[in-house]
Amino acid sequence: MQTVSSWKSFGGTLSVHEHDSAVCGCPMQFAVFTPPQAANGPVPVVWYLSGLTCNWSNVMEKSGLQRVAARLGLMIIAPDTSPRGDDVPNDDAYDLGQGAGFYLSATQAPWAKHFQMDKYITEELNALVLSEFPADASKQGITGHSMGGHGALTLHLKHPDTYKTISAFSPIGAPSQVPWGQKAFAAYIGDDTTDWAQYDATELVAKHASGATMLIDTGDADPFLEEQLKPELFINACEAAGQSLNYRIQPGYDHSYWFIASLIEDHLEHHAQGLS
Amino acid sequence: MQTVSSWKSFGGTLSVHEHDSAVCGCPMQFAVFTPPQAANGPVPVVWYLSGLTCNWSNVMEKSGLQRVAARLGLMIIAPDTSPRGDDVPNDDAYDLGQGAGFYLSATQAPWAKHFQMDKYITEELNALVLSEFPADASKQGITGHSMGGHGALTLHLKHPDTYKTISAFSPIGAPSQVPWGQKAFAAYIGDDTTDWAQYDATELVAKHASGATMLIDTGDADPFLEEQLKPELFINACEAAGQSLNYRIQPGYDHSYWFIASLIEDHLEHHAQGLS
């Protein structure tokens, strides 16, 4: 692992790292905010999964999370949204290929060789972070935005003992039922829709609710609300499954980082409380 | 004036506007954060002048100021750093021409026709903002970063009755004595260095201190500290002139927006207190 950049921020450190990922078959970059409290020993960790087109920089530059994480003593990890590079397959569309990994394990050509983002994050990057940074393995939470908000929901539901706390901003609610998810799942996993359920939060929660309370915020001025996010599908599934859920529709807010910045303090407090 | 974009942010509104500037002879864009308190009447205003290469977006996207401004009830105005466009002269270097207006009135060709940023900000844009937004003309402060931190110092020193409160991040201390300033002043104002003093904060404060207390923060890991910023020159001039100054050297911080974000709360509180 190499350190690409490092800056002092709110008394802590924001750093960017690169490592050769065996799972993704390419170099991968991720960012870490280490709070000042880490000088005294391991601290709780919150994973932030970004949305379509993003990398580590969007949330670290635009959400203002460092201030809150420094106050609460949380480490924040921001992985990339896909494998990248000239040797990695891509697509001209913003919602497929590089920048659009959907936090799943692709089985179809040409994607399967590199696009293994769920395994990368839950196994390879998790082990790397726990070995290289003062992170408390027993206190991990996960959150994210849009495609990454949905990714956080699925990784929590499949690994509730790893990611004990969960929140999301503007998540896709049921990817199998909306254009973004249908396009990505068909390309990465194939046309047999029975294989999609393992990566669909609405399907996953229907089978097995987690013991955690989910905090989710979505803006009612979000331009993707009705066609892509469809919060009602996930809300209904949670209700049927007995999943504890605090889903807040925030008036006037859209899909942007202006929205995330406005609510990030609530989310990190939710994680800090659950991990304390 | 046209509204280019508008987003809800921390219960207030972040908006971007474009207008035809008579002073700069081209369309100009600027951003405004309007805090929730403005719904009840005019609020104090803080002007933020950005540094080399920046436009309104850097500070609005990366400093996290909206949270603090919403709490304190401050309107924030972020002008551009120069005139821009295909009809405006430019230079390949990052520190001359578009993005590098230095908040002065150019007298030399080819710059004089468009590069009149001090007059633009103190007169034309000031009048526009006061007429179009719920801003209290009697409660204005000014701040900025690097080239813009120096710009804030000079505009405050020349217009202390307009900009009653003043702070700066990592300002150039004495542009006449460092490469950035010497290059820009020679190009914009000409080789007669006696004409430079009117745009140099160290020269201005030596002639006439203001009644305000200046808050300035600069990081001791700033890569421009010794060659371009030279805080000691400005500190010495303030001391000789009896200018009230709180100049803090912040250990470990550099010239980036990670630094600005870490200290923005202190600066906006300084302005809010002075304008209350």
Coordinates of C-alpha atoms in Angstrom, one line a residue:
Chain A
M1 CA 0.0 0.0 0.0
Q2 CA 1.3 3.4 -1.0
T3 CA 0.2 6.8 0.4
V4 CA -0.7 9.1 -2.5
S5 CA -1.6 12.2 -0.5
S6 CA -2.0 13.3 3.1
W7 CA -3.4 16.5 4.6
K8 CA -4.1 17.7 8.1
S9 CA -7.9 18.3 8.5
F10 CA -9.8 19.2 11.7
G11 CA -6.9 18.1 13.8
G12 CA -6.9 14.6 12.1
T13 CA -5.5 13.4 8.9
L14 CA -7.1 12.8 5.5
S15 CA -5.0 10.5 3.4
V16 CA -5.3 8.8 0.0
H17 CA -3.8 5.4 -0.6
E18 CA -3.2 3.0 -3.6
H19 CA -2.8 -0.7 -3.5
D20 CA -2.7 -3.6 -6.0
S21 CA -6.0 -5.3 -5.6
A22 CA -6.0 -9.1 -6.2
V23 CA -9.8 -9.2 -6.2
C24 CA -10.2 -6.4 -8.8
G25 CA -7.1 -7.2 -10.7
C26 CA -5.9 -3.6 -10.8
P27 CA -4.5 -0.8 -8.6
M28 CA -7.3 0.7 -6.4
Q29 CA -7.4 4.0 -4.6
F30 CA -9.2 4.8 -1.4
A31 CA -9.3 7.6 1.2
V32 CA -9.2 7.5 4.9
F33 CA -10.1 10.2 7.4
T34 CA -8.3 9.4 10.7
P35 CA -9.7 11.4 13.6
P36 CA -7.4 12.9 16.3
Q37 CA -8.7 10.3 18.8
A38 CA -6.9 7.5 16.9
A39 CA -3.7 8.7 18.4
N40 CA -4.9 7.0 21.6
G41 CA -5.9 3.6 20.1
P42 CA -8.3 2.0 17.7
V43 CA -11.5 3.9 16.8
P44 CA -14.8 2.9 15.3
V45 CA -15.0 2.9 11.5
V46 CA -17.7 4.0 9.1
W47 CA -17.5 3.0 5.4
Y48 CA -18.9 5.4 2.9
L49 CA -19.9 4.0 -0.5
S50 CA -20.2 6.6 -3.2
G51 CA -22.7 6.8 -6.1
L52 CA -22.4 6.6 -9.9
T53 CA -19.3 8.4 -11.5
C54 CA -17.8 9.1 -8.1
N55 CA -14.5 8.2 -6.5
W56 CA -13.1 8.9 -3.0
S57 CA -12.9 12.6 -3.6
N58 CA -16.6 13.5 -3.9
V59 CA -17.6 12.8 -0.3
M60 CA -14.2 13.9 1.2
E61 CA -14.3 17.2 -0.7
K62 CA -18.0 18.1 -0.5
S63 CA -19.7 16.6 2.5
G64 CA -17.8 18.3 5.3
L65 CA -17.7 14.9 7.2
Q66 CA -14.3 15.5 8.6
R67 CA -15.5 18.0 11.2
V68 CA -18.1 15.6 12.5
A69 CA -15.9 12.6 12.4
A70 CA -13.2 14.5 14.3
R71 CA -15.7 15.4 16.9
L72 CA -17.1 11.9 17.3
G73 CA -13.8 10.0 16.9
L74 CA -14.9 8.1 13.8
M75 CA -12.5 6.8 11.1
I76 CA -14.1 7.1 7.7
I77 CA -13.1 5.0 4.7
A78 CA -14.1 6.0 1.2
P79 CA -13.4 3.3 -1.4
D80 CA -13.7 3.8 -5.2
T81 CA -16.9 2.9 -7.0
S82 CA -15.3 0.4 -9.4
P83 CA -12.0 -1.0 -10.7
R84 CA -10.4 1.5 -13.1
G85 CA -7.7 1.8 -15.7
D86 CA -6.9 1.2 -19.3
D87 CA -6.9 -2.6 -18.8
V88 CA -10.3 -2.6 -17.2
P89 CA -13.5 -2.8 -19.4
N90 CA -15.6 0.3 -19.6
D91 CA -18.7 1.6 -21.2
D92 CA -19.4 5.1 -22.6
A93 CA -22.5 5.4 -20.4
Y94 CA -22.1 6.9 -16.9
D95 CA -24.1 4.1 -15.4
L96 CA -22.1 1.1 -16.5
G97 CA -18.5 0.1 -16.2
Q98 CA -15.9 2.3 -14.6
G99 CA -17.5 4.4 -11.8
A100 CA -20.5 2.1 -11.7
G101 CA -19.5 -1.1 -10.0
F102 CA -22.8 -1.5 -8.1
Y103 CA -21.0 -3.3 -5.2
L104 CA -21.6 -6.8 -6.6
S105 CA -19.6 -9.6 -8.1
A106 CA -20.0 -9.7 -11.9
T107 CA -20.3 -13.1 -13.6
Q108 CA -20.5 -12.0 -17.2
A109 CA -17.9 -11.1 -19.8
P110 CA -16.2 -8.7 -20.1
W111 CA -16.9 -7.6 -16.5
A112 CA -16.3 -10.7 -14.4
K113 CA -12.5 -10.5 -14.3
H114 CA -12.4 -7.1 -12.5
F115 CA -15.8 -6.1 -11.2
Q116 CA -15.9 -7.8 -7.8
M117 CA -16.6 -4.7 -5.7
D118 CA -18.6 -6.5 -2.9
K119 CA -15.8 -9.0 -2.3
Y120 CA -13.2 -6.2 -2.6
I121 CA -14.8 -4.1 0.0
T122 CA -16.0 -6.7 2.5
E123 CA -12.8 -8.9 2.3
E124 CA -9.7 -7.5 0.7
L125 CA -10.0 -3.8 1.6
N126 CA -11.5 -4.5 5.0
A127 CA -8.5 -6.7 5.9
L128 CA -6.1 -4.0 4.6
V129 CA -7.7 -1.2 6.5
L130 CA -7.8 -3.2 9.7
S131 CA -4.1 -4.1 9.4
E132 CA -2.8 -0.7 8.4
F133 CA -5.0 1.8 10.4
P134 CA -6.0 2.1 14.0
A135 CA -9.5 0.8 13.3
D136 CA -11.6 -1.2 15.7
A137 CA -12.7 -4.3 13.8
S138 CA -15.6 -4.9 16.2
K139 CA -17.1 -1.4 15.6
Q140 CA -17.8 -0.9 11.9
G141 CA -20.7 0.8 10.3
I142 CA -21.6 1.5 6.7
T143 CA -23.4 4.3 4.7
G144 CA -23.4 5.7 1.2
H145 CA -25.2 7.7 -1.5
S146 CA -27.5 6.6 -4.3
M147 CA -25.9 3.5 -5.9
G148 CA -23.6 3.5 -2.8
G149 CA -26.5 4.0 -0.4
H150 CA -28.0 0.8 -1.9
G151 CA -24.6 -0.9 -1.7
A152 CA -24.4 0.0 2.0
L153 CA -27.9 -1.5 2.6
T154 CA -27.0 -4.8 0.8
L155 CA -23.6 -5.2 2.5
H156 CA -25.1 -4.5 5.9
L157 CA -27.9 -7.0 5.3
K158 CA -25.5 -9.7 4.1
H159 CA -22.8 -8.9 6.8
P160 CA -24.7 -7.6 9.8
D161 CA -22.0 -8.8 12.1
T162 CA -19.3 -6.8 10.3
Y163 CA -21.3 -3.6 9.6
K164 CA -23.3 -3.2 12.8
T165 CA -24.7 0.2 12.0
I166 CA -26.3 1.3 8.7
S167 CA -27.6 4.5 7.1
A168 CA -28.0 5.7 3.5
F169 CA -28.5 8.9 1.5
S170 CA -30.9 8.8 -1.4
P171 CA -30.4 5.0 -2.0
I172 CA -31.8 3.1 -5.0
G173 CA -34.6 1.2 -3.2
A174 CA -35.0 -1.9 -5.4
P175 CA -32.6 -2.0 -8.3
S176 CA -34.2 -5.0 -10.0
Q177 CA -37.3 -2.8 -10.6
V178 CA -35.7 0.4 -12.0
P179 CA -33.6 1.2 -15.1
W180 CA -30.3 1.9 -13.4
G181 CA -30.3 -1.5 -11.7
Q182 CA -31.8 -3.5 -14.5
K183 CA -29.2 -2.3 -16.9
A184 CA -26.3 -3.0 -14.5
F185 CA -27.6 -6.3 -13.3
A186 CA -28.2 -7.6 -16.8
A187 CA -24.7 -6.6 -17.9
Y188 CA -22.9 -7.8 -14.8
I189 CA -24.9 -10.8 -13.7
G190 CA -26.8 -11.8 -16.8
D191 CA -30.4 -12.0 -17.9
D192 CA -31.6 -14.6 -15.3
T193 CA -33.3 -12.3 -12.9
T194 CA -33.4 -15.0 -10.2
D195 CA -29.6 -14.3 -9.8
W196 CA -30.4 -10.6 -9.1
A197 CA -32.1 -11.0 -5.7
Q198 CA -28.8 -11.5 -3.8
Y199 CA -27.8 -7.9 -4.8
D200 CA -31.2 -6.2 -4.3
A201 CA -31.8 -4.6 -0.9
T202 CA -35.6 -5.0 -1.2
E203 CA -35.3 -8.7 -1.9
L204 CA -32.6 -9.2 0.8
V205 CA -34.6 -7.5 3.6
A206 CA -37.7 -9.5 2.7
K207 CA -35.8 -12.7 3.4
H208 CA -34.0 -11.6 6.5
A209 CA -34.2 -8.3 8.4
S210 CA -31.2 -7.2 10.4
G211 CA -31.3 -6.3 14.1
A212 CA -30.1 -2.7 13.4
T213 CA -32.2 0.4 12.9
M214 CA -31.6 1.9 9.4
L215 CA -31.5 5.7 9.0
I216 CA -32.3 6.8 5.5
D217 CA -32.7 10.3 4.1
T218 CA -34.0 11.2 0.7
G219 CA -34.9 14.6 -0.7
D220 CA -38.4 15.1 -2.1
A221 CA -36.9 17.3 -4.9
D222 CA -34.6 14.5 -6.0
P223 CA -34.9 14.2 -9.8
F224 CA -34.3 10.5 -9.6
L225 CA -36.9 9.9 -6.9
E226 CA -39.8 8.4 -8.9
E227 CA -37.9 6.6 -11.7
Q228 CA -34.8 5.2 -10.0
L229 CA -35.0 5.4 -6.2
K230 CA -38.6 4.3 -5.5
P231 CA -38.2 4.5 -1.7
E232 CA -41.7 3.0 -1.2
L233 CA -40.6 -0.4 -2.5
F234 CA -37.9 -0.6 0.2
I235 CA -40.1 0.9 2.9
N236 CA -42.9 -1.6 2.2
A237 CA -40.4 -4.5 2.2
C238 CA -39.0 -3.4 5.6
E239 CA -42.4 -3.1 7.1
A240 CA -43.4 -6.6 5.9
A241 CA -40.1 -8.0 7.2
G242 CA -40.1 -6.2 10.5
Q243 CA -37.0 -4.3 9.7
S244 CA -36.5 -1.3 12.0
L245 CA -36.3 1.7 9.7
N246 CA -36.2 5.5 10.1
Y247 CA -36.8 6.7 6.5
R248 CA -37.1 10.5 6.3
I249 CA -38.2 12.3 3.2
Q250 CA -36.5 15.7 3.4
P251 CA -38.5 18.6 1.9
G252 CA -36.8 20.7 -0.8
Y253 CA -33.5 18.7 -1.1
D254 CA -32.3 17.1 -4.2
H255 CA -29.7 14.3 -5.1
S256 CA -26.6 16.5 -4.7
Y257 CA -23.8 16.7 -2.2
W258 CA -25.4 19.9 -0.9
F259 CA -28.0 17.5 0.5
I260 CA -25.5 15.1 1.9
A261 CA -23.6 17.9 3.6
S262 CA -26.8 19.1 5.2
L263 CA -27.5 15.7 6.8
I264 CA -24.1 14.1 7.3
E265 CA -24.0 15.1 11.0
D266 CA -27.2 13.2 11.7
H267 CA -25.8 10.1 10.0
L268 CA -22.4 10.1 11.7
E269 CA -24.1 10.6 15.0
H270 CA -26.4 7.6 14.3
H271 CA -23.3 5.5 13.6
A272 CA -21.3 6.8 16.6
Q273 CA -24.2 6.0 18.9
G274 CA -24.7 2.5 17.5
L275 CA -21.0 1.8 17.7
S276 CA -20.4 3.2 21.2
Chain B
M1 CA -29.4 39.0 -13.5
Q2 CA -30.2 35.3 -14.2
T3 CA -30.2 32.4 -11.8
V4 CA -28.1 29.6 -13.2
S5 CA -28.6 27.1 -10.4
S6 CA -30.2 26.9 -7.0
W7 CA -30.0 24.2 -4.3
K8 CA -31.4 23.8 -0.8
S9 CA -28.5 23.7 1.7
F10 CA -28.7 23.5 5.5
G11 CA -32.2 24.9 5.4
G12 CA -31.1 27.9 3.4
T13 CA -30.3 28.3 -0.3
L14 CA -27.2 28.2 -2.4
S15 CA -27.6 29.9 -5.7
V16 CA -25.4 30.8 -8.7
H17 CA -26.2 33.9 -10.8
E18 CA -24.9 35.5 -14.0
H19 CA -25.1 39.1 -15.0
D20 CA -23.6 41.3 -17.7
S21 CA -20.9 43.3 -16.0
A22 CA -20.4 46.8 -17.4
V23 CA -17.2 47.2 -15.3
C24 CA -15.6 44.0 -16.6
G25 CA -17.2 44.1 -20.0
C26 CA -18.3 40.5 -20.0
P27 CA -20.8 38.2 -18.3
M28 CA -19.8 37.4 -14.7
Q29 CA -21.0 34.6 -12.4
F30 CA -21.2 34.6 -8.6
A31 CA -22.7 32.5 -5.9
V32 CA -24.8 33.4 -2.9
F33 CA -25.6 31.4 0.2
T34 CA -28.8 32.8 1.7
P35 CA -29.3 31.6 5.3
P36 CA -32.7 30.6 6.6
Q37 CA -32.8 33.8 8.8
A38 CA -33.1 35.9 5.6
A39 CA -36.8 34.9 5.4
N40 CA -37.4 37.3 8.3
G41 CA -35.5 40.3 6.8
P42 CA -32.0 41.6 5.8
V43 CA -29.0 39.7 7.2
P44 CA -25.3 40.5 7.6
V45 CA -23.1 39.7 4.5
V46 CA -19.6 38.2 4.3
W47 CA -17.8 38.5 1.0
Y48 CA -15.4 35.6 0.2
L49 CA -12.6 36.3 -2.3
S50 CA -11.1 33.2 -3.8
G51 CA -7.5 32.5 -4.8
L52 CA -5.7 31.9 -8.0
T53 CA -7.5 29.6 -10.5
C54 CA -10.7 29.5 -8.5
N55 CA -14.2 30.6 -9.2
W56 CA -17.3 30.6 -6.9
S57 CA -17.4 26.8 -6.7
N58 CA -14.2 26.1 -4.7
V59 CA -15.3 27.6 -1.5
M60 CA -18.9 26.7 -1.8
E61 CA -18.1 23.0 -2.5
K62 CA -15.1 22.5 -0.2
S63 CA -15.2 24.8 2.8
G64 CA -18.4 23.6 4.5
L65 CA -19.3 27.2 5.2
Q66 CA -23.0 26.8 4.6
R67 CA -23.5 25.0 8.0
V68 CA -21.9 27.8 9.9
A69 CA -23.5 30.6 7.9
A70 CA -26.9 28.9 8.4
R71 CA -26.3 28.8 12.2
L72 CA -25.0 32.4 12.4
G73 CA -27.5 33.9 10.0
L74 CA -24.8 35.2 7.6
M75 CA -25.2 35.7 3.8
I76 CA -22.1 34.7 1.9
I77 CA -21.2 36.1 -1.5
A78 CA -18.5 34.3 -3.6
P79 CA -17.5 36.4 -6.7
D80 CA -15.3 35.0 -9.5
T81 CA -11.6 35.8 -9.4
S82 CA -11.5 37.6 -12.8
P83 CA -13.4 38.3 -15.9
R84 CA -13.7 35.3 -18.2
G85 CA -14.6 34.2 -21.7
D86 CA -13.2 34.0 -25.3
D87 CA -13.3 37.8 -25.6
V88 CA -11.3 38.4 -22.4
P89 CA -7.4 38.3 -22.6
N90 CA -5.7 35.4 -21.0
D91 CA -2.3 33.9 -20.3
D92 CA -1.2 30.3 -20.3
A93 CA 0.2 30.7 -16.8
Y94 CA -2.1 30.0 -13.8
D95 CA -1.1 33.2 -12.1
L96 CA -1.9 35.7 -14.8
G97 CA -5.1 36.5 -16.7
Q98 CA -8.3 34.6 -16.3
G99 CA -8.6 33.2 -12.7
A100 CA -5.9 35.6 -11.5
G101 CA -7.5 39.1 -11.4
F102 CA -5.8 40.1 -8.1
Y103 CA -8.7 42.4 -7.2
L104 CA -7.2 45.5 -8.8
S105 CA -7.9 47.9 -11.7
A106 CA -5.5 47.1 -14.6
T107 CA -4.2 50.1 -16.6
Q108 CA -2.0 48.2 -19.1
A109 CA -3.0 46.6 -22.4
P110 CA -4.4 44.0 -23.0
W111 CA -5.8 43.8 -19.5
A112 CA -7.2 47.3 -18.8
K113 CA -10.5 46.8 -20.7
H114 CA -11.8 43.9 -18.6
F115 CA -9.6 43.4 -15.5
Q116 CA -11.2 45.9 -13.0
M117 CA -12.0 43.4 -10.2
D118 CA -11.8 45.9 -7.3
K119 CA -14.2 48.3 -8.9
Y120 CA -16.4 45.4 -9.9
I121 CA -16.7 43.9 -6.4
T122 CA -16.9 47.1 -4.4
E123 CA -19.3 49.0 -6.7
E124 CA -21.1 47.0 -9.4
L125 CA -21.6 43.7 -7.6
N126 CA -22.1 45.3 -4.2
A127 CA -25.0 47.3 -5.6
L128 CA -26.4 44.3 -7.4
V129 CA -26.3 42.1 -4.3
L130 CA -27.8 44.8 -2.1
S131 CA -30.7 45.3 -4.5
E132 CA -31.4 41.7 -5.3
F133 CA -30.9 39.9 -2.0
P134 CA -32.0 40.5 1.6
A135 CA -28.6 41.8 2.6
D136 CA -28.0 44.4 5.3
A137 CA -25.8 47.1 3.6
S138 CA -24.6 48.4 7.0
K139 CA -23.3 44.9 8.1
Q140 CA -20.8 43.7 5.6
G141 CA -17.5 41.8 6.2
I142 CA -14.9 40.4 3.9
T143 CA -12.5 37.4 3.8
G144 CA -10.7 35.3 1.3
H145 CA -7.9 32.9 0.6
S146 CA -4.3 33.5 -0.7
M147 CA -4.7 36.0 -3.6
G148 CA -8.2 36.5 -2.3
G149 CA -7.1 36.8 1.3
H150 CA -4.8 39.6 0.2
G151 CA -7.7 41.1 -1.8
A152 CA -9.9 41.1 1.3
L153 CA -7.2 42.9 3.3
T154 CA -6.8 45.6 0.6
L155 CA -10.5 46.1 0.0
H156 CA -11.1 46.4 3.8
L157 CA -8.2 48.8 4.2
K158 CA -9.5 51.0 1.4
H159 CA -13.2 50.7 2.3
P160 CA -13.4 50.2 6.0
D161 CA -16.8 51.7 6.2
T162 CA -18.2 49.2 3.8
Y163 CA -16.3 46.0 5.0
K164 CA -16.4 46.5 8.7
T165 CA -15.0 43.1 9.6
I166 CA -12.0 41.4 8.1
S167 CA -10.3 38.0 8.1
A168 CA -8.1 36.1 5.7
F169 CA -6.8 32.6 5.1
S170 CA -3.1 32.2 3.9
P171 CA -3.0 35.7 2.4
I172 CA -0.2 37.0 0.3
G173 CA 1.3 39.5 2.7
A174 CA 3.1 41.9 0.5
P175 CA 2.6 41.3 -3.2
S176 CA 5.1 43.9 -4.3
Q177 CA 7.9 41.9 -2.7
V178 CA 7.0 38.4 -4.0
P179 CA 7.0 36.7 -7.4
W180 CA 3.2 36.2 -7.7
G181 CA 2.5 39.9 -7.0
Q182 CA 5.4 41.3 -8.9
K183 CA 4.4 39.4 -12.1
A184 CA 0.8 40.4 -11.8
F185 CA 1.4 44.0 -10.9
A186 CA 3.9 44.5 -13.7
A187 CA 1.5 43.1 -16.2
Y188 CA -1.7 44.8 -15.0
I189 CA -0.3 48.1 -13.6
G190 CA 3.0 48.5 -15.4
D191 CA 6.6 48.8 -14.4
D192 CA 6.4 51.9 -12.2
T193 CA 6.4 50.3 -8.8
T194 CA 5.2 53.5 -7.2
D195 CA 1.8 52.7 -8.7
W196 CA 1.8 49.3 -6.9
A197 CA 1.4 50.6 -3.4
Q198 CA -2.3 51.2 -3.7
Y199 CA -2.9 47.5 -4.2
D200 CA -0.4 46.2 -1.6
A201 CA -1.8 45.4 1.9
T202 CA 1.6 45.9 3.6
E203 CA 1.9 49.4 2.0
L204 CA -1.7 50.3 2.6
V205 CA -1.7 49.4 6.3
A206 CA 1.5 51.3 6.8
K207 CA -0.3 54.4 5.7
H208 CA -3.5 54.0 7.5
A209 CA -4.6 51.3 9.9
S210 CA -8.2 50.3 10.2
G211 CA -10.2 50.3 13.4
A212 CA -11.1 46.6 13.0
T213 CA -9.2 43.6 14.4
M214 CA -7.9 41.4 11.6
L215 CA -8.1 37.6 12.0
I216 CA -5.6 35.8 9.8
D217 CA -4.8 32.0 9.8
T218 CA -1.9 30.5 7.8
G219 CA -0.6 27.0 8.0
D220 CA 3.1 26.4 8.8
A221 CA 3.1 23.5 6.3
D222 CA 2.0 25.9 3.5
P223 CA 4.3 25.3 0.5
F224 CA 4.0 29.0 -0.5
L225 CA 4.7 30.3 3.0
E226 CA 8.3 31.5 2.5
E227 CA 8.4 32.5 -1.1
Q228 CA 4.9 34.0 -1.7
L229 CA 3.0 34.7 1.5
K230 CA 5.7 36.1 3.8
P231 CA 3.4 36.8 6.7
E232 CA 6.2 38.6 8.7
L233 CA 6.1 41.5 6.3
F234 CA 2.5 42.2 6.9
I235 CA 2.7 41.4 10.6
N236 CA 5.6 43.9 11.0
A237 CA 3.7 46.6 9.0
C238 CA 0.6 46.1 11.2
E239 CA 2.7 46.4 14.4
A240 CA 4.4 49.6 13.2
A241 CA 1.0 51.1 12.2
G242 CA -0.9 50.1 15.3
Q243 CA -3.2 47.8 13.3
S244 CA -5.1 45.4 15.6
L245 CA -4.2 41.9 14.3
N246 CA -4.7 38.3 15.4
Y247 CA -2.3 36.4 13.1
R248 CA -2.3 32.7 13.9
I249 CA 0.2 30.3 12.4
Q250 CA -1.5 26.9 12.4
P251 CA 0.8 23.9 12.9
G252 CA 0.6 21.1 10.2
Y253 CA -1.8 22.8 7.8
D254 CA -1.1 23.6 4.2
H255 CA -2.6 25.9 1.5
S256 CA -5.6 23.7 0.7
Y257 CA -9.3 23.8 1.3
W258 CA -8.8 21.1 3.9
F259 CA -7.2 23.9 5.9
I260 CA -9.9 26.5 5.1
A261 CA -12.6 24.0 6.1
S262 CA -10.9 23.3 9.4
L263 CA -10.9 27.0 10.3
I264 CA -14.0 28.5 8.6
E265 CA -16.1 28.3 11.7
D266 CA -13.7 30.6 13.6
H267 CA -13.7 33.1 10.8
L268 CA -17.4 33.3 10.3
E269 CA -17.9 33.6 14.1
H270 CA -15.4 36.5 14.0
H271 CA -17.5 38.2 11.3
A272 CA -20.8 37.5 13.0
Q273 CA -19.6 38.9 16.3
G274 CA -18.2 42.0 14.6
L275 CA -21.4 42.6 12.6
S276 CA -23.8 41.9 15.4

